[in-house]
Short mmCIF file of C-alpha atoms in Angstrom, two decimals:
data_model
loop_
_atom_site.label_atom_id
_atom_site.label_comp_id
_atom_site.label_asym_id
_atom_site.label_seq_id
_atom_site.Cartn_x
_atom_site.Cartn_y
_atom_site.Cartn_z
CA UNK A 1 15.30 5.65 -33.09
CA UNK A 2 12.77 4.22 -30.93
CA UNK A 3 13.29 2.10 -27.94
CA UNK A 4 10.46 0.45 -26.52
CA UNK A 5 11.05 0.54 -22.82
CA UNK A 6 10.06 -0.71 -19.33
CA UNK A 7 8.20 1.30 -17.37
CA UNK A 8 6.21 0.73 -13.59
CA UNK A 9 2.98 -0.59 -14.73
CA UNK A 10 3.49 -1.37 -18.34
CA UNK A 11 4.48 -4.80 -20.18
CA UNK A 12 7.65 -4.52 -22.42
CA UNK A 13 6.85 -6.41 -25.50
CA UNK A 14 8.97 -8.73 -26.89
CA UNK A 15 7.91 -10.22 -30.14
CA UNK A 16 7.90 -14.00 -30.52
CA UNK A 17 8.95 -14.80 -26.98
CA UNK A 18 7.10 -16.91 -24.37
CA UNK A 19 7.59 -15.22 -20.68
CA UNK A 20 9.73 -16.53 -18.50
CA UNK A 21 9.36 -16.44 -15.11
CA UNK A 22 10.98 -17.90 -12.38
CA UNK A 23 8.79 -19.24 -9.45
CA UNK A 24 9.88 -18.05 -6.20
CA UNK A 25 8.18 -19.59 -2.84
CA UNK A 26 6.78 -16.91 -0.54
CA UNK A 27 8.73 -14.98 2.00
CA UNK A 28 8.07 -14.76 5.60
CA UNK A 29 7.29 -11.58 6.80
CA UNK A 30 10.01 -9.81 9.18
CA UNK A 31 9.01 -8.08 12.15
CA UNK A 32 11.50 -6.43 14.07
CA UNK A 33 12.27 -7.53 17.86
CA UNK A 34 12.86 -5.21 20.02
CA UNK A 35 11.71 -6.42 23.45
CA UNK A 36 12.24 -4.76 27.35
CA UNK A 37 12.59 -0.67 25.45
CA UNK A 38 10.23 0.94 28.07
CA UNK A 39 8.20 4.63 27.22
CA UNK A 40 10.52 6.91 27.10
CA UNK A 41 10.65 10.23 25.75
CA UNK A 42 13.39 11.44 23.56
CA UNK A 43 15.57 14.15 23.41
CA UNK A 44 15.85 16.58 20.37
CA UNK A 45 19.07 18.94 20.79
CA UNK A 46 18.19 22.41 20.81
CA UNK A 47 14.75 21.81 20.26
CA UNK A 48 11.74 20.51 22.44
CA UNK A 49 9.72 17.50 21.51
CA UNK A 50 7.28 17.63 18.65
CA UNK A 51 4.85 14.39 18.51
CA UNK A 52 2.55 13.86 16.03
CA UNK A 53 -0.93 13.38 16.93
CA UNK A 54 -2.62 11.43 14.36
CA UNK A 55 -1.63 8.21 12.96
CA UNK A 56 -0.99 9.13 9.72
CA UNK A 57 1.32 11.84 10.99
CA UNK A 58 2.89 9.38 13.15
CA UNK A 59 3.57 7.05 10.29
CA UNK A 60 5.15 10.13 7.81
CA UNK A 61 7.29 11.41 10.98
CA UNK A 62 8.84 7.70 10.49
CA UNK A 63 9.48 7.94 7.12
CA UNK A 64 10.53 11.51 7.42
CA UNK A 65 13.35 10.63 9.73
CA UNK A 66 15.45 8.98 6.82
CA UNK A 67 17.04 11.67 4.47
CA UNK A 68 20.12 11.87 2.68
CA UNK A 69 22.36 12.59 5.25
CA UNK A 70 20.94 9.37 7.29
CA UNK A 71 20.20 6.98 5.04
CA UNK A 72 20.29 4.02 7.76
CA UNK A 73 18.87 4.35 10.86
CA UNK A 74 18.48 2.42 14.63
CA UNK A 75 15.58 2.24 16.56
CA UNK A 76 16.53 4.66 18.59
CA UNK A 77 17.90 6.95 15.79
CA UNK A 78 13.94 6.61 14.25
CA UNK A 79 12.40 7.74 17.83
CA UNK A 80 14.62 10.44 18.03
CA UNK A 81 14.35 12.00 14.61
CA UNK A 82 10.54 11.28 14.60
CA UNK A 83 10.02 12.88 17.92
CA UNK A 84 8.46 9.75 18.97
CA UNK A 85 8.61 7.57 21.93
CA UNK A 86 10.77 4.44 21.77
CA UNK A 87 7.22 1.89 22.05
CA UNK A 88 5.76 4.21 19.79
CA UNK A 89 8.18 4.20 17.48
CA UNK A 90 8.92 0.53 17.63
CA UNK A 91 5.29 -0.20 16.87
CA UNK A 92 5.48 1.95 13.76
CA UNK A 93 8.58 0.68 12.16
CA UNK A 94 7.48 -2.53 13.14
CA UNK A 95 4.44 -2.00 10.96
CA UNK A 96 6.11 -0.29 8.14
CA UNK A 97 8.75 -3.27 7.78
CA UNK A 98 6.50 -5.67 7.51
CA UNK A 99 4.11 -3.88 4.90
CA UNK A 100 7.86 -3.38 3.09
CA UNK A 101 8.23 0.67 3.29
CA UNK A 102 11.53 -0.67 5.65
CA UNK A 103 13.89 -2.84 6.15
CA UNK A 104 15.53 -4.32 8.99
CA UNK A 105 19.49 -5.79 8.02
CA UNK A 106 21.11 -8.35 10.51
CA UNK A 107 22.96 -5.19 12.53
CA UNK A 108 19.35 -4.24 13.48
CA UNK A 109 19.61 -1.05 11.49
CA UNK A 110 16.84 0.08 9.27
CA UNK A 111 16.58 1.47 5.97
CA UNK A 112 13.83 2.62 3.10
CA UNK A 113 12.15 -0.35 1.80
CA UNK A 114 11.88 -1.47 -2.12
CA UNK A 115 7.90 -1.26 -1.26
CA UNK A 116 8.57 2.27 -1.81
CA UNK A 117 10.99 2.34 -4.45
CA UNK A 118 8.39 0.55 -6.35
CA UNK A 119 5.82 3.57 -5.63
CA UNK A 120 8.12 5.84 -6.00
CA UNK A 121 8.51 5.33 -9.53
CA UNK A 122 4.88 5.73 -10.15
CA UNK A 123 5.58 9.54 -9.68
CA UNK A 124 5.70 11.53 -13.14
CA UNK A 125 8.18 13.79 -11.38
CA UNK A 126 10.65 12.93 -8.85
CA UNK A 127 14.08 11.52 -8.71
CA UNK A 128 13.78 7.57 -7.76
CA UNK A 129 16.89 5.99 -9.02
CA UNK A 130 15.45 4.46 -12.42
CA UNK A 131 14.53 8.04 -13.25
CA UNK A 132 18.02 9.61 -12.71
CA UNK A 133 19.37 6.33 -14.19
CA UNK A 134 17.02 6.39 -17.74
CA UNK A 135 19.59 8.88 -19.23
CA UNK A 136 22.48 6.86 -19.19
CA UNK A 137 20.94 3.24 -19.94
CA UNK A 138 19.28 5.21 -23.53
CA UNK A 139 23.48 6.05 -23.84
CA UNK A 140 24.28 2.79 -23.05
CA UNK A 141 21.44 1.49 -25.72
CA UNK A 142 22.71 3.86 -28.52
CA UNK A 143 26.39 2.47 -27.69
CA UNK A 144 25.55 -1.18 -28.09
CA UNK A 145 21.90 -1.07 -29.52
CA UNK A 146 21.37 -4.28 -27.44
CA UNK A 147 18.83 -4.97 -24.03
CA UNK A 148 19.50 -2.97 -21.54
CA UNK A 149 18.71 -3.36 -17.90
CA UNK A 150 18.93 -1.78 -14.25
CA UNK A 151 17.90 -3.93 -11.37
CA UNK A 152 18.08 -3.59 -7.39
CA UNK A 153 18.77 -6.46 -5.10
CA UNK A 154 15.65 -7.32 -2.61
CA UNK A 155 16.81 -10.26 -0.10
CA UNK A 156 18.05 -12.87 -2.20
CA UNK A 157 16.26 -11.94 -5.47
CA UNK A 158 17.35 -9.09 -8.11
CA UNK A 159 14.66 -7.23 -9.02
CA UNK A 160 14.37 -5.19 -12.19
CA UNK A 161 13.00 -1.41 -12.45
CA UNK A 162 14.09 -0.74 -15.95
CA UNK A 163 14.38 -1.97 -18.85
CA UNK A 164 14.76 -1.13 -22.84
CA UNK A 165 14.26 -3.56 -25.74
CA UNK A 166 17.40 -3.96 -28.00
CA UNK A 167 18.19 -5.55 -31.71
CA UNK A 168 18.65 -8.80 -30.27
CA UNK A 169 16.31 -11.17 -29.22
CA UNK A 170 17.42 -13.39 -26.42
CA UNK A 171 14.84 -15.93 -25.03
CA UNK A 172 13.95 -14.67 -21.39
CA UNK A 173 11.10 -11.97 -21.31
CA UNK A 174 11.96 -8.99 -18.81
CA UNK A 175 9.47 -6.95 -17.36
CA UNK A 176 9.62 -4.39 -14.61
CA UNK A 177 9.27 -5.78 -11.15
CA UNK A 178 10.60 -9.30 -12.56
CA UNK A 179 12.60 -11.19 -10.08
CA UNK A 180 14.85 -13.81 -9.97
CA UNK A 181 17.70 -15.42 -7.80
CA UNK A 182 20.96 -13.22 -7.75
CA UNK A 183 23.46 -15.89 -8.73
CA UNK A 184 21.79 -16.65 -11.80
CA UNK A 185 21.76 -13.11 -13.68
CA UNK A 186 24.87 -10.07 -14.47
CA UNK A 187 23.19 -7.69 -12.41
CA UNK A 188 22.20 -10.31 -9.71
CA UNK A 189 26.11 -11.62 -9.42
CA UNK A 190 26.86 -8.00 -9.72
CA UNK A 191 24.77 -7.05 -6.78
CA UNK A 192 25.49 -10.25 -4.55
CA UNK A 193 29.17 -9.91 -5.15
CA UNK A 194 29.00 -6.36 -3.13
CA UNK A 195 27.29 -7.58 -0.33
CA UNK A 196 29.27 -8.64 3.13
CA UNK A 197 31.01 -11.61 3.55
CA UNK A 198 28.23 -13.00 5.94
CA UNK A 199 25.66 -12.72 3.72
CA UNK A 200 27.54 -14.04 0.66
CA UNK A 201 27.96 -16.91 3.08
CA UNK A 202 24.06 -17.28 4.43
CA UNK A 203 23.56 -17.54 0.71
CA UNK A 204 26.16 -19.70 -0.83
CA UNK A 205 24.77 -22.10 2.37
CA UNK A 206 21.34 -22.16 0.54
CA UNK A 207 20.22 -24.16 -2.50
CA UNK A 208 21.18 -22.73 -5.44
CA UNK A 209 18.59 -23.11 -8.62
CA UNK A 210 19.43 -24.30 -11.87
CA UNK A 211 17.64 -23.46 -15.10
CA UNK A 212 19.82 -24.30 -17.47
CA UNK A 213 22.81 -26.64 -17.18
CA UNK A 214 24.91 -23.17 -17.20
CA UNK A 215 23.79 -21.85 -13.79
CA UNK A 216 25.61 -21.42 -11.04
CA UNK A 217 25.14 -24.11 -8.32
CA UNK A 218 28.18 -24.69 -6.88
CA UNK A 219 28.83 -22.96 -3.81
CA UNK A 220 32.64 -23.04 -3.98
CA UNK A 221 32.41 -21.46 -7.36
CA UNK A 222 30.27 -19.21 -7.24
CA UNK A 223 32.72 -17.91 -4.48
CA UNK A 224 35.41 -17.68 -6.82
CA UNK A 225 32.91 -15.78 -9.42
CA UNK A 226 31.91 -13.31 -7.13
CA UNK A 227 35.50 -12.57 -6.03
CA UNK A 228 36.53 -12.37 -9.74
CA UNK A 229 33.38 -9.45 -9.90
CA UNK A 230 34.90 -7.76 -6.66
CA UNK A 231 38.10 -7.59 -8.75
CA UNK A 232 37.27 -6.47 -11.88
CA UNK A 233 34.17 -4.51 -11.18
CA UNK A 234 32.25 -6.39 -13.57
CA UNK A 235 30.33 -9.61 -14.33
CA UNK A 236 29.59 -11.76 -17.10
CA UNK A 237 26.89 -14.31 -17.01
CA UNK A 238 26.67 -16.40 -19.96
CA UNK A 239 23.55 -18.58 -20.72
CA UNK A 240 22.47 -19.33 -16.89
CA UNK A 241 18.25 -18.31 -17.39
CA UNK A 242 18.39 -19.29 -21.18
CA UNK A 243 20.77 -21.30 -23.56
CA UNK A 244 21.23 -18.13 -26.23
CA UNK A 245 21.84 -15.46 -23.47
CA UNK A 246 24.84 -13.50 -22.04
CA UNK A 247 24.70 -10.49 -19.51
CA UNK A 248 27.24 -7.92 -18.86
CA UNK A 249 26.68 -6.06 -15.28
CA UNK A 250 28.24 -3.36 -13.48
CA UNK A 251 27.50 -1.83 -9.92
CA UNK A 252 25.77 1.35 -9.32
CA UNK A 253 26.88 2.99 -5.98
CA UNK A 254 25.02 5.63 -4.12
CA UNK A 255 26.12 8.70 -2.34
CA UNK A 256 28.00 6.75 0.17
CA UNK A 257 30.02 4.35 -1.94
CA UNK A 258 27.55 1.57 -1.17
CA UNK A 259 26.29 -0.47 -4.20
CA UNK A 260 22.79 0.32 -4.54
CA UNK A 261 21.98 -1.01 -8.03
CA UNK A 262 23.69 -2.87 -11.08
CA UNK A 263 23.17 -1.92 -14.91
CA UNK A 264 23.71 -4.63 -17.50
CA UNK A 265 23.07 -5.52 -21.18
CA UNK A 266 22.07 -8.59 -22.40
CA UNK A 267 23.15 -10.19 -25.57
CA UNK A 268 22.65 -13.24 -27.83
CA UNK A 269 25.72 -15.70 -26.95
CA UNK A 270 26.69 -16.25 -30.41
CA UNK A 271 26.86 -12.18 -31.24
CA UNK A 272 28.55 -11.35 -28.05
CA UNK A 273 31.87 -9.64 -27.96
CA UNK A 274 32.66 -9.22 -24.26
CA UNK A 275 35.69 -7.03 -24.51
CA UNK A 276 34.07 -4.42 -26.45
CA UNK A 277 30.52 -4.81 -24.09
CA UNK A 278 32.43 -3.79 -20.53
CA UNK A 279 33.83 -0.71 -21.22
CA UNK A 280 30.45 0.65 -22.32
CA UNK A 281 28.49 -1.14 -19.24
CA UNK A 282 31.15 0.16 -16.68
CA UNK A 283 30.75 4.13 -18.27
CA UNK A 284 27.21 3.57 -17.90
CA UNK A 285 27.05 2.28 -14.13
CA UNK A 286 29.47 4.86 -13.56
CA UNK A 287 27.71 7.59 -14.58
CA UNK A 288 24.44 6.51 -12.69
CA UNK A 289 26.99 6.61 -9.57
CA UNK A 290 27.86 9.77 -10.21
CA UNK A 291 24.69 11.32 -10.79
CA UNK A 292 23.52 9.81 -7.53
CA UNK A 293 26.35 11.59 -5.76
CA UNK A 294 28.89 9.18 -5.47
CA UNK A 295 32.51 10.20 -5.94
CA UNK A 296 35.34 7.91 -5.93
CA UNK A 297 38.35 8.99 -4.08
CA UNK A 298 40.89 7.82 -6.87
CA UNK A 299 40.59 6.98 -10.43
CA UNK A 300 39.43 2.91 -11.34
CA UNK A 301 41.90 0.94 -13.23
CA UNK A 302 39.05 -1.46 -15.22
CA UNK A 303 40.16 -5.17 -15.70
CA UNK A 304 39.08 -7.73 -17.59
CA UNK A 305 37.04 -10.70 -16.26
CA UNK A 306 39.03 -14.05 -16.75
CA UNK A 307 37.19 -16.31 -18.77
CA UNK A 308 37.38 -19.17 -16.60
CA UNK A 309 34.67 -17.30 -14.17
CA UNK A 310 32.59 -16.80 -17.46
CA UNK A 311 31.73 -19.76 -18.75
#
């Protein structure tokens, strides 16, 4: 059966539905502060000192310090693991977090930026998480033959890197790169309801937007959604973008156990079964985790959502 899908630089077409898209005011840039580090010249165990000469080389050494092993990195980590000196390296990062190759969190710690999740999937080969991911959404598609989506969290906006078309038509258009606020989507709540309690916070503080009279805007219960998601390990948004839409989510976690992504499909409200949706969402998510690297210590015991957090 065919499945028209999403892909980096393509339009998923949906027939008879006007785009919609939310309208997001821009983002100030964030430049990492590090003031008073003075030229220094760090220390490699076992090895001497290898500094790149050109810029370019510079630049890569950067990038090159962040592997699998050391996903999230400090300053002084970077300058280390680059061979480079502290100013040096502060310059660079500084650079590279502001074009969006990193980012900075509140701890100060650095890690690869979406800018390059978003190139990466350019690649025809490679393994960039909506690659290793495509497998199990088409099994999640042939399981429920509805929309299915997988979507990354970038600030306070869920953005989506893959998509396939379902059965069902529900009236919000998709594409790749499409962004929207996290409380008002299943993979967005997903996502936001695995970050730190500081940052759920910083956001519930914020305005919340409403398109439709269904979204979340209430601080105090969103809260209670979002703990109802940590519970369960699922969540169910029902018509929040659009009047005739409901969106079952589940988190994707990487290698160490941190959520990295969240998987959902998205049905019409007045077809949607929820019981029989979560199962198949959670297997899918799950199997994304797993061929990511993650490995849960002990087996999940899935519950079911309460339906006063769904509505």
């Amino acid at each position: 059966m065919g499945r028209p899908r999403g892909a980096a630089g393509t339009t998923p077409q949906h027939a008879g539905h006007a785009e919609t898209t939310p309208q997001h005011a821009g983002h100030a840039e964030t430049t990492p502060q590090h003031a008073g580090h003075a030229e220094t010249t760090p220390q490699h165990a076992g090895h001497a000192e290898t500094t790149p000469r050109s810029a370019p080389d510079r630049l890569l050494a950067v990038l090159g310090a962040f592997d699998h092993a050391h996903p999230a990195l400090s300053l002084t980590d970077i300058s280390r693991r680059a061979g480079l000196s502290l100013t040096t390296a502060h310059r660079l990062v500084g650079a590279l977090t502001e074009w969006g190759a990193l980012e900075r969190d509140p701890s100060g710690v650095y890690h690869v930026g979406l800018r390059l999740w978003e190139i990466a999937a350019l690649a025809p080969r490679g393994l960039a998480l909506r690659q290793v991911a495509l497998p199990y959404l088409e099994d999640l598609y042939e399981a429920t033959h509805e929309n299915v989506q997988l979507a990354v969290r970038d600030g306070n906006e869920v953005v989506y890197i893959e998509w396939i078309s379902g059965r069902s038509a529900v009236g919000v258009r998709i594409k790749v790169g499409a962004r929207w606020p996290l409380h008002a989507t299943g993979v967005g709540l997903a996502l936001l309801a695995n970050t730190d309690a500081e940052f759920q916070a910083a956001y519930c503080a914020e305005p919340l937007a409403a398109f439709t009279p269904h979204t979340l805007t209430d601080p105090a219960r969103l809260r209670r959604v979002l703990a109802e998601i940590r519970r369960t390990g699922c969540a169910v948004s029902t018509r929040q973008v659009t009047e005739d839409a409901l969106s079952v989510a589940a988190p994707v976690r990487g290698v160490d156990g941190t959520v990295v992504a969240a998987a959902s499909v998205v049905v019409p409200v007045r077809d949607a079964h929820v019981p029989a949706l979560i199962p198949s969402v959670r297997l899918a998510a799950r199997g994304i985790s797993r061929a990511l690297g993650w490995h849960p210590e002990r087996p999940e015991r899935p519950e079911l959502p309460e339906q006063r957090d769904r509505s």
